[in-house]
Amino acid sequence: MLRVSIAVLRRRRGNVIVLALVAALLLGGGLAAVAGARRSSSAMDRFLAFNRPEDAFVLPPDDGTLDMGAVDKLPQVAAAQYQSYLAMVPTAPDGRPMVDAAGSINPFLYTPVVGPADAIGRHRVIRGRDIDPRQPLEIAIDEELAADDHLRPGDHLRLATYGVEQLDSLFNSSEIPQPTGPAVDFTIVGIVRAPADVHPGGDTAQITYGGTKDIYLTPAFFERFGDQVAAYDPPVPGSAQAVRLRHGEADLAAFEKGVQALPGGADASIQTGGSDALDSARTAQRAISVETTSLLALAAVLVLAGFALVAQEFSRLARGTTTELGTLRSLGLRPRELVAVAAGPALGVAVLGAAGAIGVAVLASPLMPIGLGHQAEIDPGMHLDAPVVLGGALLVLIVFVGTAVLGAVSAVRSLRPSRVSTPRRPLALADRLAKLGAPVSPIVGASFATERRAGQQAAPLRSAVIAASVALAALVAVTTYTASLQRLVREPAQQGAEWDLTVGNPNGSDFQDADRTALVDEPGVAGVSAVIDPQSRATVNGFDVSIAGFDEVAGAVTPRLLAGRLPIRPGEVVLGRRTAQHLHAGVGDTVELEFNASQRQLTVVGTAMLNAGIASTMQIGDGAIVTDEQLRQLDPTTRLNIFLVHVDPKVSIDDEIAALRPRWANVSRPAPAVDVVNLERVKSIPMFLAAGVGIAALVLLALALSVSARQRRHDLGVFKAIGATRRQVVLVLGWQALWLYGLAALVGLPVGVVLGHLAWSRVVDDLGALMPPSLPTGAVAMITGLGLLLTVGLGVASAQVAVRSRAAQALRTE
């Protein structure tokens, strides 16, 4: 029996190999997507663990009564460091300080107090090496600065420094002064990445705060130049410190109690949860969750398509052994043995397909994680997610084996003399075409496409139709999703930004009341709203959100309101759509806002679509807006740092940007939502995967048409014997391919439109936006037409074999 099974398997090895390849591509792609979603969702957490961000930031009282050395000796402290910001500007090739570029680079100095240099804020080295703390002129830079200025390890970077005497007045004058400190030539030793660098990127002119462009200096630099260079929070005894606790948040309460117990500790400020790394992680994780949802949806499509295709093909392979089964039954083989023989080809596909799925998933793993998860991944490259890939492959094998056995049992039970070689009646399509008086070629082609032939090695026509339907559905769904995303990218109002320009920089701007009037009086300005972006988080009913203070100065310059109105007095708040949904809060409800250790009971007066132009970490659906007066009550140190501007419709926005920049410096178009930018960056991934499904469908369709052409040699021989020309034979097989494609399009196109709409509705709801999906009729028509041309081409190609055979030979071989 084993020899018989092997012989049957060999006779169908071509079909087995092709089907196993298609199954491996579909199911391996599905496993790769699931593994990639898991890897993407955990990438930021693993990067944070690698980076070791601070758990708290201790600001001692100004009177110097708190001994920071005693704070460092508390048992909860695992590491502590000074985090300083140095005032520097880049220089032009001729050595001239580029004061207009002040703030475009961020020189940081991390000086360890407790623990080694990388105990807090460890960077991932992308190229080169990390800085040596003992070398004063070594620096590391982030990837954004390296890419924009075409820098690499070994290059030199000259920076002009501001003098110590300029520190107090640096950001308080209307014009940025010329630096008086020394110009320093640094050597770049490494390109590094920190959690704050995990952002969508793109055109920094569209980003309110101008991107990151970070530079990391060594403690030895400050030892040499500290008395000459202006530094915020300089690394000197008694300065504020970042602290990492031994057990993270679990030690926070004990640490705060220990600090407060020290002399002067009651007046110290302990800030938690506001580090750049954690803020970046929150923003990035929000976008990554959208990507993982898309990957899991794609995985479901691929796996379901793979199982549906394989189930159909296993049934066909089992029916194709009926001739051998009839002979073997007459020789005395028992039903159990007949099932084993019938299942042989399908079992071969099961083993090869499951093994191939593992290979495809592993080979595709370097593409994962996607989007921001790929930036956050600390261990890129080939990866085996054993629980997903091996466990999934085992499940695939079990399902395949079960399906193969069921198909074999059905084939054995169907053994009847009347069904061994008698073809079934064609479907009604050919009959209806004949009644309509259609030409013979489309009638015969329809018969070939719809007739099922049992008891033979039938062509996998139904499987090809299923595969083509899945491919069309995937391509149309992805096209619908992509067109909707492009519209969201093009229309800032759909992202919550119903203004034309953003003026100011949350990192450095400090506008006064006179600036409000001055901006309203600028030619071309039709409306202004003032915003306080504190660049820190608040909680609403315990839920972490970005917060901003808002004041309409002139004209209706607002985010896109969905319900209610904007806050106009203290005690009122507007929530983002998703924030409101999470809190189950609506207009008229009362919520508790906590910010800067202060609590207030606020009334929800509206819900809105928000934007990063209001607060740098704000998302479309997440955040809270209060009045600027309310925010100052909660934190008197906050500054007015952003203006939102409507431009007169008669004035070009680009012209207005050019007119405002000489006085207002930071002027840009509305900042795109981080989630939207990130989705745009990874939009090619579902397109590539859908194209892969399309290629697999073409391979199976080519196989089906080739097998069908060989199978129909007798029918075509009769057709030629009664006088059919070569052209008519080619037309018959071309029409067969055309009818098959028509059946696939009849199912695939509407299903693709529905899936695309559902996918977009899920994504846009997750973003917190409300934009309906777009149907790109032109793109869908192009996909349909291209698929039609390829299918007809395959049909014509398969006909070339049939037209070269002689009619007499074909009739004798039947």
CSV table of C-alpha atoms in Angstrom, one decimal, residues 143-506:
chain,number,residue,atom,x,y,z
A,143,GLU,CA,19.6,59.8,12.8
A,144,GLU,CA,17.5,62.8,11.9
A,145,LEU,CA,20.5,65.2,12.1
A,146,ALA,CA,22.7,62.7,10.4
A,147,ALA,CA,20.3,62.3,7.4
A,148,ASP,CA,19.5,66.1,7.1
A,149,ASP,CA,23.1,67.2,7.2
A,150,HIS,CA,24.6,64.1,5.5
A,151,LEU,CA,26.8,63.3,8.5
A,152,ARG,CA,28.4,60.0,9.5
A,153,PRO,CA,30.8,58.7,12.1
A,154,GLY,CA,34.2,60.3,11.6
A,155,ASP,CA,32.9,63.6,10.3
A,156,HIS,CA,33.4,66.8,12.2
A,157,LEU,CA,30.7,69.2,13.3
A,158,ARG,CA,31.4,72.8,14.3
A,159,LEU,CA,29.0,74.4,16.8
A,160,ALA,CA,28.9,78.0,18.1
A,161,THR,CA,28.1,78.3,21.8
A,162,TYR,CA,26.3,80.9,23.9
A,163,GLY,CA,28.2,82.4,26.8
A,164,VAL,CA,27.2,81.9,30.4
A,165,GLU,CA,26.3,85.6,30.6
A,166,GLN,CA,23.7,85.1,27.9
A,167,LEU,CA,21.7,82.4,29.7
A,168,ASP,CA,19.1,84.5,31.3
A,169,SER,CA,18.3,86.7,28.2
A,170,LEU,CA,18.6,84.1,25.5
A,171,PHE,CA,14.9,83.5,25.1
A,172,ASN,CA,13.6,86.8,26.5
A,173,SER,CA,14.6,89.1,23.6
A,174,SER,CA,12.7,89.7,20.4
A,175,GLU,CA,15.7,88.8,18.3
A,176,ILE,CA,18.0,85.8,18.9
A,177,PRO,CA,21.5,87.2,19.8
A,178,GLN,CA,24.8,86.3,18.4
A,179,PRO,CA,26.6,83.7,20.5
A,180,THR,CA,29.6,85.0,22.5
A,181,GLY,CA,30.9,81.6,23.6
A,182,PRO,CA,33.7,79.6,21.9
A,183,ALA,CA,33.2,77.8,18.6
A,184,VAL,CA,34.0,74.1,19.2
A,185,ASP,CA,34.9,71.5,16.6
A,186,PHE,CA,33.4,68.1,17.5
A,187,THR,CA,34.1,64.7,16.1
A,188,ILE,CA,31.0,62.5,15.5
A,189,VAL,CA,31.7,58.9,16.7
A,190,GLY,CA,28.3,57.4,16.5
A,191,ILE,CA,24.7,57.7,15.1
A,192,VAL,CA,22.3,56.7,17.9
A,193,ARG,CA,18.7,56.3,18.6
A,194,ALA,CA,16.6,57.0,21.7
A,195,PRO,CA,12.9,56.5,22.4
A,196,ALA,CA,12.3,60.2,21.6
A,197,ASP,CA,13.6,59.5,18.1
A,198,VAL,CA,10.8,57.0,17.4
A,199,HIS,CA,8.5,59.2,15.5
A,200,PRO,CA,7.1,59.2,12.0
A,201,GLY,CA,9.6,61.7,10.6
A,202,GLY,CA,8.7,63.4,7.3
A,203,ASP,CA,9.0,67.0,6.5
A,204,THR,CA,10.1,68.8,9.6
A,205,ALA,CA,8.7,72.1,8.2
A,206,GLN,CA,5.3,70.6,8.9
A,207,ILE,CA,6.2,69.8,12.5
A,208,THR,CA,5.5,72.6,15.0
A,209,TYR,CA,8.6,71.9,17.1
A,210,GLY,CA,10.9,71.2,14.2
A,211,GLY,CA,11.8,67.6,14.9
A,212,THR,CA,14.5,66.3,17.2
A,213,LYS,CA,18.0,66.6,15.8
A,214,ASP,CA,19.7,65.7,19.1
A,215,ILE,CA,23.4,65.8,20.0
A,216,TYR,CA,24.9,64.0,22.9
A,217,LEU,CA,27.9,65.5,24.7
A,218,THR,CA,30.3,64.0,27.2
A,219,PRO,CA,30.8,65.0,30.9
A,220,ALA,CA,34.4,65.8,29.9
A,221,PHE,CA,33.2,68.6,27.6
A,222,PHE,CA,31.5,70.4,30.6
A,223,GLU,CA,34.7,69.9,32.7
A,224,ARG,CA,36.6,71.8,30.0
A,225,PHE,CA,34.1,74.4,28.8
A,226,GLY,CA,31.5,74.6,31.6
A,227,ASP,CA,32.6,78.0,32.7
A,228,GLN,CA,32.2,79.4,29.2
A,229,VAL,CA,29.0,77.8,27.8
A,230,ALA,CA,25.4,78.5,28.8
A,231,ALA,CA,23.8,75.4,30.3
A,232,TYR,CA,20.2,74.8,31.5
A,233,ASP,CA,20.3,72.7,34.7
A,234,PRO,CA,24.1,72.5,34.7
A,235,PRO,CA,25.7,69.4,36.3
A,236,VAL,CA,26.7,70.9,39.6
A,237,PRO,CA,25.9,69.8,43.2
A,238,GLY,CA,22.4,70.8,44.2
A,239,SER,CA,20.9,70.8,40.7
A,240,ALA,CA,17.9,68.8,39.6
A,241,GLN,CA,18.4,65.1,39.0
A,242,ALA,CA,16.8,62.3,37.1
A,243,VAL,CA,16.4,59.2,39.2
A,244,ARG,CA,15.9,55.6,38.2
A,245,LEU,CA,14.4,53.4,41.0
A,246,ARG,CA,15.4,49.8,41.7
A,247,HIS,CA,11.9,48.4,41.3
A,248,GLY,CA,10.4,51.1,39.1
A,249,GLU,CA,7.0,52.5,40.0
A,250,ALA,CA,6.8,50.0,42.9
A,251,ASP,CA,9.4,52.1,44.7
A,252,LEU,CA,7.9,55.4,43.9
A,253,ALA,CA,5.8,55.9,47.0
A,254,ALA,CA,8.6,54.9,49.3
A,255,PHE,CA,11.0,57.2,47.4
A,256,GLU,CA,8.8,60.2,47.7
A,257,LYS,CA,8.3,59.5,51.4
A,258,GLY,CA,12.0,59.3,51.8
A,259,VAL,CA,12.7,62.6,50.1
A,260,GLN,CA,10.0,64.4,52.1
A,261,ALA,CA,11.6,63.1,55.3
A,262,LEU,CA,14.9,64.8,54.5
A,263,PRO,CA,15.6,68.4,55.6
A,264,GLY,CA,14.2,70.6,52.9
A,265,GLY,CA,12.6,67.6,51.1
A,266,ALA,CA,9.0,68.8,51.8
A,267,ASP,CA,9.6,71.7,49.5
A,268,ALA,CA,11.1,69.6,46.7
A,269,SER,CA,9.2,68.9,43.5
A,270,ILE,CA,9.2,65.2,42.4
A,271,GLN,CA,7.9,64.8,38.8
A,272,THR,CA,6.9,61.4,37.5
A,273,GLY,CA,5.7,60.0,34.2
A,274,GLY,CA,6.8,63.0,32.2
A,275,SER,CA,10.2,61.9,30.7
A,276,ASP,CA,10.8,62.3,27.0
A,277,ALA,CA,11.2,58.6,26.7
A,278,LEU,CA,7.8,57.8,28.3
A,279,ASP,CA,6.0,60.6,26.4
A,280,SER,CA,7.5,59.3,23.1
A,281,ALA,CA,6.5,55.7,24.0
A,282,ARG,CA,2.9,56.7,24.6
A,283,THR,CA,2.7,58.5,21.3
A,284,ALA,CA,4.5,55.7,19.4
A,285,GLN,CA,2.5,52.9,21.0
A,286,ARG,CA,-0.7,54.7,20.0
A,287,ALA,CA,0.3,54.6,16.4
A,288,ILE,CA,1.8,51.1,16.7
A,289,SER,CA,-1.5,49.7,17.9
A,290,VAL,CA,-3.1,50.9,14.6
A,291,GLU,CA,-0.4,49.1,12.6
A,292,THR,CA,-0.8,45.8,14.6
A,293,THR,CA,-4.6,45.9,14.0
A,294,SER,CA,-4.0,46.2,10.3
A,295,LEU,CA,-1.4,43.3,10.4
A,296,LEU,CA,-3.8,41.1,12.3
A,297,ALA,CA,-6.6,41.8,9.8
A,298,LEU,CA,-4.4,41.0,6.9
A,299,ALA,CA,-3.3,37.8,8.7
A,300,ALA,CA,-6.9,36.7,9.0
A,301,VAL,CA,-7.5,37.3,5.3
A,302,LEU,CA,-4.5,35.3,4.3
A,303,VAL,CA,-5.1,32.4,6.6
A,304,LEU,CA,-8.8,32.1,5.7
A,305,ALA,CA,-8.0,32.3,2.0
A,306,GLY,CA,-5.3,29.7,2.5
A,307,PHE,CA,-7.6,27.3,4.3
A,308,ALA,CA,-10.5,27.8,1.9
A,309,LEU,CA,-8.2,27.2,-1.1
A,310,VAL,CA,-6.5,24.1,0.4
A,311,ALA,CA,-9.8,22.6,1.4
A,312,GLN,CA,-11.1,22.9,-2.1
A,313,GLU,CA,-7.9,21.5,-3.6
A,314,PHE,CA,-7.7,18.6,-1.2
A,315,SER,CA,-11.2,17.5,-2.3
A,316,ARG,CA,-10.1,17.8,-5.9
A,317,LEU,CA,-7.0,15.8,-5.3
A,318,ALA,CA,-8.9,13.0,-3.6
A,319,ARG,CA,-11.5,12.9,-6.4
A,320,GLY,CA,-8.6,12.7,-8.9
A,321,THR,CA,-7.7,9.2,-7.5
A,322,THR,CA,-11.0,7.6,-8.1
A,323,THR,CA,-9.7,5.6,-11.1
A,324,GLU,CA,-6.9,4.2,-9.1
A,325,LEU,CA,-9.2,3.6,-6.1
A,326,GLY,CA,-11.7,1.6,-8.3
A,327,THR,CA,-8.8,-0.6,-9.5
A,328,LEU,CA,-7.4,-1.1,-6.0
A,329,ARG,CA,-10.8,-1.9,-4.6
A,330,SER,CA,-11.2,-4.6,-7.2
A,331,LEU,CA,-7.8,-6.0,-6.1
A,332,GLY,CA,-9.1,-6.3,-2.5
A,333,LEU,CA,-7.8,-3.3,-0.6
A,334,ARG,CA,-9.9,-2.4,2.4
A,335,PRO,CA,-11.6,1.0,2.8
A,336,ARG,CA,-9.0,2.1,5.4
A,337,GLU,CA,-6.2,1.4,2.9
A,338,LEU,CA,-8.1,3.2,0.1
A,339,VAL,CA,-8.5,6.3,2.3
A,340,ALA,CA,-4.7,6.3,2.9
A,341,VAL,CA,-4.1,6.1,-0.9
A,342,ALA,CA,-6.6,8.8,-1.7
A,343,ALA,CA,-5.2,11.1,1.0
A,344,GLY,CA,-1.6,10.6,-0.1
A,345,PRO,CA,-1.3,13.7,-2.4
A,346,ALA,CA,-3.1,15.9,0.1
A,347,LEU,CA,-0.9,14.7,2.9
A,348,GLY,CA,2.1,15.6,0.8
A,349,VAL,CA,0.8,19.1,0.3
A,350,ALA,CA,0.1,19.3,4.1
A,351,VAL,CA,3.7,18.5,5.1
A,352,LEU,CA,5.3,20.6,2.4
A,353,GLY,CA,2.9,23.5,2.9
A,354,ALA,CA,3.3,23.6,6.7
A,355,ALA,CA,7.1,23.4,6.4
A,356,GLY,CA,7.1,26.0,3.7
A,357,ALA,CA,4.9,28.3,5.9
A,358,ILE,CA,7.6,28.2,8.5
A,359,GLY,CA,10.2,29.1,6.0
A,360,VAL,CA,8.1,32.0,4.6
A,361,ALA,CA,7.4,33.3,8.0
A,362,VAL,CA,11.1,33.3,9.0
A,363,LEU,CA,12.2,34.8,5.7
A,364,ALA,CA,9.6,37.5,6.0
A,365,SER,CA,10.6,38.3,9.6
A,366,PRO,CA,13.2,41.0,8.7
A,367,LEU,CA,10.3,43.0,7.4
A,368,MET,CA,8.9,43.1,10.9
A,369,PRO,CA,8.1,45.0,13.0
A,370,ILE,CA,6.6,47.6,10.7
A,371,GLY,CA,6.3,51.4,11.0
A,372,LEU,CA,7.3,52.8,14.3
A,373,GLY,CA,7.7,49.4,15.7
A,374,HIS,CA,10.6,48.9,13.2
A,375,GLN,CA,12.3,52.0,14.6
A,376,ALA,CA,11.9,50.8,18.2
A,377,GLU,CA,13.1,47.3,17.5
A,378,ILE,CA,16.4,46.7,19.4
A,379,ASP,CA,17.1,43.4,17.7
A,380,PRO,CA,16.2,43.7,14.0
A,381,GLY,CA,16.8,41.0,11.4
A,382,MET,CA,15.6,37.4,11.0
A,383,HIS,CA,13.5,36.2,14.0
A,384,LEU,CA,11.6,33.1,14.9
A,385,ASP,CA,8.6,33.7,17.0
A,386,ALA,CA,8.3,30.0,18.1
A,387,PRO,CA,4.9,30.1,19.8
A,388,VAL,CA,3.3,31.8,16.7
A,389,VAL,CA,5.3,30.3,13.8
A,390,LEU,CA,5.9,26.7,15.1
A,391,GLY,CA,2.6,26.5,16.9
A,392,GLY,CA,0.8,28.0,13.9
A,393,ALA,CA,2.5,25.6,11.5
A,394,LEU,CA,1.5,22.6,13.8
A,395,LEU,CA,-2.1,23.9,13.7
A,396,VAL,CA,-1.9,24.2,10.0
A,397,LEU,CA,-0.6,20.7,9.6
A,398,ILE,CA,-3.4,19.3,11.9
A,399,VAL,CA,-6.1,21.1,9.9
A,400,PHE,CA,-4.6,20.1,6.6
A,401,VAL,CA,-4.3,16.4,7.7
A,402,GLY,CA,-7.9,16.4,8.9
A,403,THR,CA,-9.1,18.0,5.7
A,404,ALA,CA,-7.1,15.6,3.6
A,405,VAL,CA,-8.6,12.6,5.4
A,406,LEU,CA,-12.2,14.0,5.1
A,407,GLY,CA,-11.7,14.5,1.4
A,408,ALA,CA,-10.3,11.0,1.0
A,409,VAL,CA,-13.2,9.4,2.9
A,410,SER,CA,-15.6,11.3,0.7
A,411,ALA,CA,-13.8,10.0,-2.4
A,412,VAL,CA,-13.9,6.4,-1.3
A,413,ARG,CA,-17.5,6.6,-0.4
A,414,SER,CA,-18.4,8.0,-3.8
A,415,LEU,CA,-17.0,5.0,-5.7
A,416,ARG,CA,-19.7,3.9,-8.0
A,417,PRO,CA,-19.4,2.7,-11.6
A,418,SER,CA,-21.8,5.4,-12.8
A,419,ARG,CA,-19.6,8.1,-11.3
A,420,VAL,CA,-16.2,6.9,-12.3
A,421,SER,CA,-16.0,8.4,-15.7
A,422,THR,CA,-19.4,10.1,-16.4
A,423,PRO,CA,-19.2,13.9,-16.5
A,424,ARG,CA,-21.8,15.9,-14.8
A,425,ARG,CA,-24.2,18.0,-16.7
A,426,PRO,CA,-22.8,21.5,-17.4
A,427,LEU,CA,-24.1,24.4,-15.4
A,428,ALA,CA,-26.8,26.5,-16.9
A,429,LEU,CA,-24.5,29.1,-18.3
A,430,ALA,CA,-23.6,27.3,-21.5
A,431,ASP,CA,-27.2,26.3,-22.1
A,432,ARG,CA,-28.4,29.9,-21.7
A,433,LEU,CA,-25.7,31.2,-24.0
A,434,ALA,CA,-26.8,28.7,-26.6
A,435,LYS,CA,-30.5,29.7,-26.3
A,436,LEU,CA,-29.4,33.3,-26.8
A,437,GLY,CA,-27.7,32.4,-30.0
A,438,ALA,CA,-24.2,33.2,-28.9
A,439,PRO,CA,-21.2,32.1,-31.0
A,440,VAL,CA,-19.8,28.6,-30.4
A,441,SER,CA,-16.5,29.8,-28.8
A,442,PRO,CA,-18.0,31.5,-25.7
A,443,ILE,CA,-20.5,28.6,-25.4
A,444,VAL,CA,-17.9,25.9,-25.3
A,445,GLY,CA,-15.6,28.1,-23.2
A,446,ALA,CA,-18.5,28.4,-20.6
A,447,SER,CA,-19.0,24.7,-20.7
A,448,PHE,CA,-15.2,24.1,-20.0
A,449,ALA,CA,-15.2,26.6,-17.2
A,450,THR,CA,-18.3,25.4,-15.3
A,451,GLU,CA,-18.4,21.6,-16.0
A,452,ARG,CA,-17.2,19.4,-13.2
A,453,ARG,CA,-15.6,16.1,-14.2
A,454,ALA,CA,-15.4,13.5,-11.5
A,455,GLY,CA,-13.2,10.4,-11.5
A,456,GLN,CA,-10.3,12.2,-13.4
A,457,GLN,CA,-7.4,14.4,-12.5
A,458,ALA,CA,-9.7,17.4,-12.9
A,459,ALA,CA,-8.3,20.8,-13.3
A,460,PRO,CA,-8.4,23.0,-10.1
A,461,LEU,CA,-10.8,25.5,-11.8
A,462,ARG,CA,-12.9,26.1,-8.7
A,463,SER,CA,-9.8,26.6,-6.6
A,464,ALA,CA,-8.5,29.1,-9.2
A,465,VAL,CA,-11.8,31.0,-9.0
A,466,ILE,CA,-11.6,31.1,-5.2
A,467,ALA,CA,-8.0,32.3,-5.3
A,468,ALA,CA,-8.7,34.9,-7.9
A,469,SER,CA,-11.7,36.1,-5.9
A,470,VAL,CA,-9.6,36.4,-2.8
A,471,ALA,CA,-6.8,38.2,-4.7
A,472,LEU,CA,-9.3,40.7,-6.2
A,473,ALA,CA,-10.9,41.3,-2.9
A,474,ALA,CA,-7.6,41.9,-1.2
A,475,LEU,CA,-6.4,44.3,-3.9
A,476,VAL,CA,-9.6,46.2,-4.0
A,477,ALA,CA,-9.8,46.4,-0.2
A,478,VAL,CA,-6.2,47.7,0.1
A,479,THR,CA,-6.8,50.2,-2.7
A,480,THR,CA,-9.9,51.5,-1.0
A,481,TYR,CA,-8.0,51.8,2.3
A,482,THR,CA,-5.1,53.5,0.6
A,483,ALA,CA,-7.3,56.0,-1.2
A,484,SER,CA,-9.1,56.8,2.0
A,485,LEU,CA,-5.7,57.3,3.8
A,486,GLN,CA,-4.5,59.6,1.1
A,487,ARG,CA,-7.5,61.8,1.5
A,488,LEU,CA,-7.0,62.0,5.2
A,489,VAL,CA,-3.4,63.0,4.7
A,490,ARG,CA,-4.4,65.7,2.2
A,491,GLU,CA,-7.1,67.3,4.3
A,492,PRO,CA,-5.9,68.6,7.7
A,493,ALA,CA,-9.4,69.4,8.7
A,494,GLN,CA,-10.1,65.6,8.7
A,495,GLN,CA,-7.3,65.4,11.3
A,496,GLY,CA,-8.9,68.0,13.5
A,497,ALA,CA,-6.8,71.0,12.3
A,498,GLU,CA,-9.3,73.6,11.0
A,499,TRP,CA,-6.7,76.3,10.8
A,500,ASP,CA,-4.2,77.3,8.2
A,501,LEU,CA,-1.0,78.1,10.2
A,502,THR,CA,0.7,77.3,13.5
A,503,VAL,CA,2.9,80.1,15.0
A,504,GLY,CA,5.3,79.4,17.8
A,505,ASN,CA,7.5,76.6,19.3
A,506,PRO,CA,6.3,74.8,22.5
